[in-house]
PDB file of C-alpha atoms in Angstrom:
ATOM      1  CA  MET J  14     -44.426  17.995  -6.597  1.00 50.00           C
ATOM      2  CA  GLY J  15     -44.299  17.361 -10.361  1.00 58.00           C
ATOM      3  CA  LYS J  16     -40.872  18.906 -10.844  1.00 65.00           C
ATOM      4  CA  ASN J  17     -39.435  17.262  -7.729  1.00 81.00           C
ATOM      5  CA  GLY J  18     -40.957  13.933  -8.766  1.00 89.00           C
ATOM      6  CA  TYR J  19     -39.298  14.252 -12.167  1.00 91.00           C
ATOM      7  CA  LEU J  20     -35.926  15.084 -10.613  1.00 90.00           C
ATOM      8  CA  GLN J  21     -36.208  12.127  -8.255  1.00 91.00           C
ATOM      9  CA  ARG J  22     -37.022   9.764 -11.151  1.00 92.00           C
ATOM     10  CA  GLN J  23     -34.009  11.127 -13.053  1.00 92.00           C
ATOM     11  CA  LYS J  24     -31.783  10.597 -10.020  1.00 92.00           C
ATOM     12  CA  ASN J  25     -33.128   7.059  -9.593  1.00 93.00           C
ATOM     13  CA  THR J  26     -32.388   6.300 -13.244  1.00 94.00           C
ATOM     14  CA  VAL J  27     -28.825   7.625 -12.938  1.00 94.00           C
ATOM     15  CA  ASP J  28     -28.331   5.647  -9.709  1.00 92.00           C
ATOM     16  CA  VAL J  29     -29.470   2.430 -11.418  1.00 94.00           C
ATOM     17  CA  TYR J  30     -27.001   2.983 -14.283  1.00 93.00           C
ATOM     18  CA  ARG J  31     -24.180   3.766 -11.850  1.00 92.00           C
ATOM     19  CA  GLN J  32     -24.881   0.587  -9.880  1.00 92.00           C
ATOM     20  CA  ALA J  33     -24.995  -1.445 -13.086  1.00 94.00           C
ATOM     21  CA  GLU J  34     -21.665   0.031 -14.174  1.00 94.00           C
ATOM     22  CA  LYS J  35     -20.111  -0.676 -10.776  1.00 89.00           C
ATOM     23  CA  ASP J  36     -21.373  -4.270 -10.733  1.00 91.00           C
ATOM     24  CA  THR J  37     -20.160  -4.823 -14.296  1.00 94.00           C
ATOM     25  CA  TYR J  38     -16.628  -3.613 -13.521  1.00 93.00           C
ATOM     26  CA  ILE J  39     -16.474  -5.655 -10.320  1.00 91.00           C
ATOM     27  CA  GLN J  40     -17.430  -8.787 -12.245  1.00 94.00           C
ATOM     28  CA  TYR J  41     -14.955  -7.943 -15.011  1.00 95.00           C
ATOM     29  CA  MET J  42     -12.106  -7.553 -12.496  1.00 94.00           C
ATOM     30  CA  ILE J  43     -13.026 -10.882 -10.894  1.00 94.00           C
ATOM     31  CA  ASP J  44     -13.003 -12.502 -14.351  1.00 96.00           C
ATOM     32  CA  MET J  45      -9.571 -10.991 -15.089  1.00 96.00           C
ATOM     33  CA  PHE J  46      -8.166 -12.295 -11.796  1.00 94.00           C
ATOM     34  CA  MET J  47      -9.533 -15.778 -12.496  1.00 96.00           C
ATOM     35  CA  VAL J  48      -7.984 -15.829 -15.957  1.00 97.00           C
ATOM     36  CA  THR J  49      -4.670 -14.493 -14.608  1.00 97.00           C
ATOM     37  CA  LEU J  50      -4.488 -16.903 -11.676  1.00 96.00           C
ATOM     38  CA  ASN J  51      -4.971 -19.779 -14.105  1.00 97.00           C
ATOM     39  CA  ASP J  52      -2.338 -18.527 -16.591  1.00 97.00           C
ATOM     40  CA  PRO J  53       0.939 -20.520 -16.466  1.00 97.00           C
ATOM     41  CA  GLU J  54       2.795 -17.651 -18.136  1.00 97.00           C
ATOM     42  CA  VAL J  55       2.014 -15.549 -15.064  1.00 97.00           C
ATOM     43  CA  MET J  56       1.793 -18.147 -12.296  1.00 97.00           C
ATOM     44  CA  GLY J  57       4.314 -20.702 -13.533  1.00 97.00           C
ATOM     45  CA  ARG J  58       3.407 -24.262 -12.609  1.00 96.00           C
ATOM     46  CA  ASP J  59       1.412 -23.048  -9.607  1.00 96.00           C
ATOM     47  CA  VAL J  60      -1.713 -22.020 -11.524  1.00 97.00           C
ATOM     48  CA  PHE J  61      -4.944 -21.833  -9.585  1.00 97.00           C
ATOM     49  CA  GLY J  62      -7.606 -24.354 -10.450  1.00 97.00           C
ATOM     50  CA  LYS J  63     -11.312 -24.148  -9.835  1.00 97.00           C
ATOM     51  CA  ASP J  64     -11.246 -24.795  -6.062  1.00 97.00           C
ATOM     52  CA  ARG J  65      -8.496 -22.279  -5.295  1.00 97.00           C
ATOM     53  CA  ILE J  66     -10.074 -19.678  -7.567  1.00 97.00           C
ATOM     54  CA  VAL J  67     -13.440 -20.101  -5.858  1.00 96.00           C
ATOM     55  CA  ARG J  68     -11.757 -19.605  -2.441  1.00 97.00           C
ATOM     56  CA  VAL J  69      -9.954 -16.503  -3.734  1.00 96.00           C
ATOM     57  CA  VAL J  70     -13.130 -15.021  -5.221  1.00 95.00           C
ATOM     58  CA  HIS J  71     -15.018 -15.564  -1.948  1.00 96.00           C
ATOM     59  CA  ALA J  72     -12.175 -13.950  -0.002  1.00 96.00           C
ATOM     60  CA  VAL J  73     -12.105 -11.014  -2.434  1.00 94.00           C
ATOM     61  CA  GLU J  74     -15.842 -10.534  -1.963  1.00 93.00           C
ATOM     62  CA  LYS J  75     -15.365 -10.600   1.829  1.00 96.00           C
ATOM     63  CA  ASN J  76     -12.506  -8.076   1.656  1.00 96.00           C
ATOM     64  CA  PHE J  77     -14.492  -5.914  -0.739  1.00 94.00           C
ATOM     65  CA  SER J  78     -17.263  -5.685   1.831  1.00 93.00           C
ATOM     66  CA  ARG J  79     -14.759  -5.180   4.649  1.00 96.00           C
ATOM     67  CA  PHE J  80     -13.065  -2.165   3.055  1.00 96.00           C
ATOM     68  CA  GLU J  81     -15.938  -0.814   0.929  1.00 94.00           C
ATOM     69  CA  LEU J  82     -16.540   2.197   3.180  1.00 94.00           C
ATOM     70  CA  ALA J  83     -13.050   3.470   2.284  1.00 95.00           C
ATOM     71  CA  LEU J  84     -14.480   4.556  -1.061  1.00 92.00           C
ATOM     72  CA  THR J  85     -17.459   6.406   0.376  1.00 91.00           C
ATOM     73  CA  LYS J  86     -18.181   9.713   2.087  1.00 89.00           C
ATOM     74  CA  ALA J  87     -19.019   7.906   5.324  1.00 92.00           C
ATOM     75  CA  ASP J  88     -17.684   9.373   8.556  1.00 92.00           C
ATOM     76  CA  GLU J  89     -15.459   6.333   9.010  1.00 94.00           C
ATOM     77  CA  ALA J  90     -14.083   6.332   5.442  1.00 94.00           C
ATOM     78  CA  ASP J  91     -10.666   7.592   6.549  1.00 93.00           C
ATOM     79  CA  TYR J  92     -10.433   4.749   9.091  1.00 95.00           C
ATOM     80  CA  TYR J  93     -10.994   2.137   6.383  1.00 96.00           C
ATOM     81  CA  GLN J  94      -8.580   3.922   4.039  1.00 95.00           C
ATOM     82  CA  GLU J  95      -5.886   3.742   6.716  1.00 96.00           C
ATOM     83  CA  LYS J  96      -6.677   0.102   7.526  1.00 97.00           C
ATOM     84  CA  LEU J  97      -6.440  -0.810   3.846  1.00 97.00           C
ATOM     85  CA  ASP J  98      -3.087   0.974   3.550  1.00 97.00           C
ATOM     86  CA  GLU J  99      -1.827  -0.790   6.699  1.00 97.00           C
ATOM     87  CA  ARG J 100      -2.781  -4.167   5.222  1.00 97.00           C
ATOM     88  CA  LEU J 101      -1.148  -3.374   1.887  1.00 97.00           C
ATOM     89  CA  ALA J 102       1.991  -2.046   3.615  1.00 97.00           C
ATOM     90  CA  LYS J 103       2.393  -5.433   5.337  1.00 97.00           C
ATOM     91  CA  ILE J 104       2.312  -7.080   1.910  1.00 97.00           C
ATOM     92  CA  LEU J 105       4.278  -4.590  -0.180  1.00 96.00           C
ATOM     93  CA  GLY J 106       6.339  -2.726   2.405  1.00 96.00           C
ATOM     94  CA  ARG J 107       5.922   0.989   3.079  1.00 94.00           C
ATOM     95  CA  ASP J 108       8.487   1.898   0.419  1.00 96.00           C
ATOM     96  CA  ALA J 109       6.474   0.233  -2.380  1.00 97.00           C
ATOM     97  CA  LEU J 110       3.037   1.282  -1.142  1.00 97.00           C
ATOM     98  CA  VAL J 111       1.384   4.065  -3.080  1.00 97.00           C
ATOM     99  CA  PRO J 112      -0.692   5.880  -0.424  1.00 95.00           C
ATOM    100  CA  PHE J 113      -4.470   5.773  -0.668  1.00 95.00           C
ATOM    101  CA  PRO J 114      -4.861   9.434  -1.735  1.00 93.00           C
ATOM    102  CA  LYS J 115      -2.538   8.827  -4.694  1.00 95.00           C
ATOM    103  CA  ARG J 116      -4.088   5.479  -5.670  1.00 95.00           C
ATOM    104  CA  TYR J 117      -7.572   6.974  -5.519  1.00 93.00           C
ATOM    105  CA  GLU J 118      -7.038  10.574  -6.616  1.00 92.00           C
ATOM    106  CA  TRP J 119     -10.703  11.056  -7.396  1.00 90.00           C
ATOM    107  CA  ILE J 120     -11.807  10.349  -3.806  1.00 86.00           C
ATOM    108  CA  LYS J 121     -11.837  13.346  -1.511  1.00 75.00           C
ATOM    109  CA  ILE J 122     -10.176  12.650   1.804  1.00 70.00           C
ATOM    110  CA  PRO J 123     -12.220  14.151   4.638  1.00 64.00           C
ATOM    111  CA  GLY J 124     -10.515  16.963   6.502  1.00 64.00           C
ATOM    112  CA  TYR J 125     -11.000  17.515  10.179  1.00 61.00           C
ATOM    113  CA  GLY J 126      -9.425  20.923  10.542  1.00 55.00           C
ATOM    114  CA  PRO J 127     -11.234  24.243  10.402  1.00 60.00           C
ATOM    115  CA  LYS J 128     -13.219  24.968   7.269  1.00 58.00           C
ATOM    116  CA  LYS J 129     -11.357  27.047   4.702  1.00 57.00           C
ATOM    117  CA  LYS J 130     -12.994  30.281   3.719  1.00 57.00           C
TER     118      LYS J 130
END
């Protein structure tokens, strides 16, 4: 039990650091969007003020939760990846959309064919 207990504590420590890193980058991206949406050099005269930014941040949080499984190894990950691409294709058009596997090279796309030997 001692060795397994040690390995579990190590895994828990790594998991805590990974979660902290993830949360930090999420907050940083939200901060960058807020700054950008309020920048007249980017947005022209239609900068976002506090109320619009708060609505956008809440919607981003909702969409983050909605599509979060796309980034996981869950059985339904491919479904959420496709749904995210469909949504983005409506915005950007299929010709400008970089497909999920290219945008997220580091995420393995589950395969449903026979296992390779």
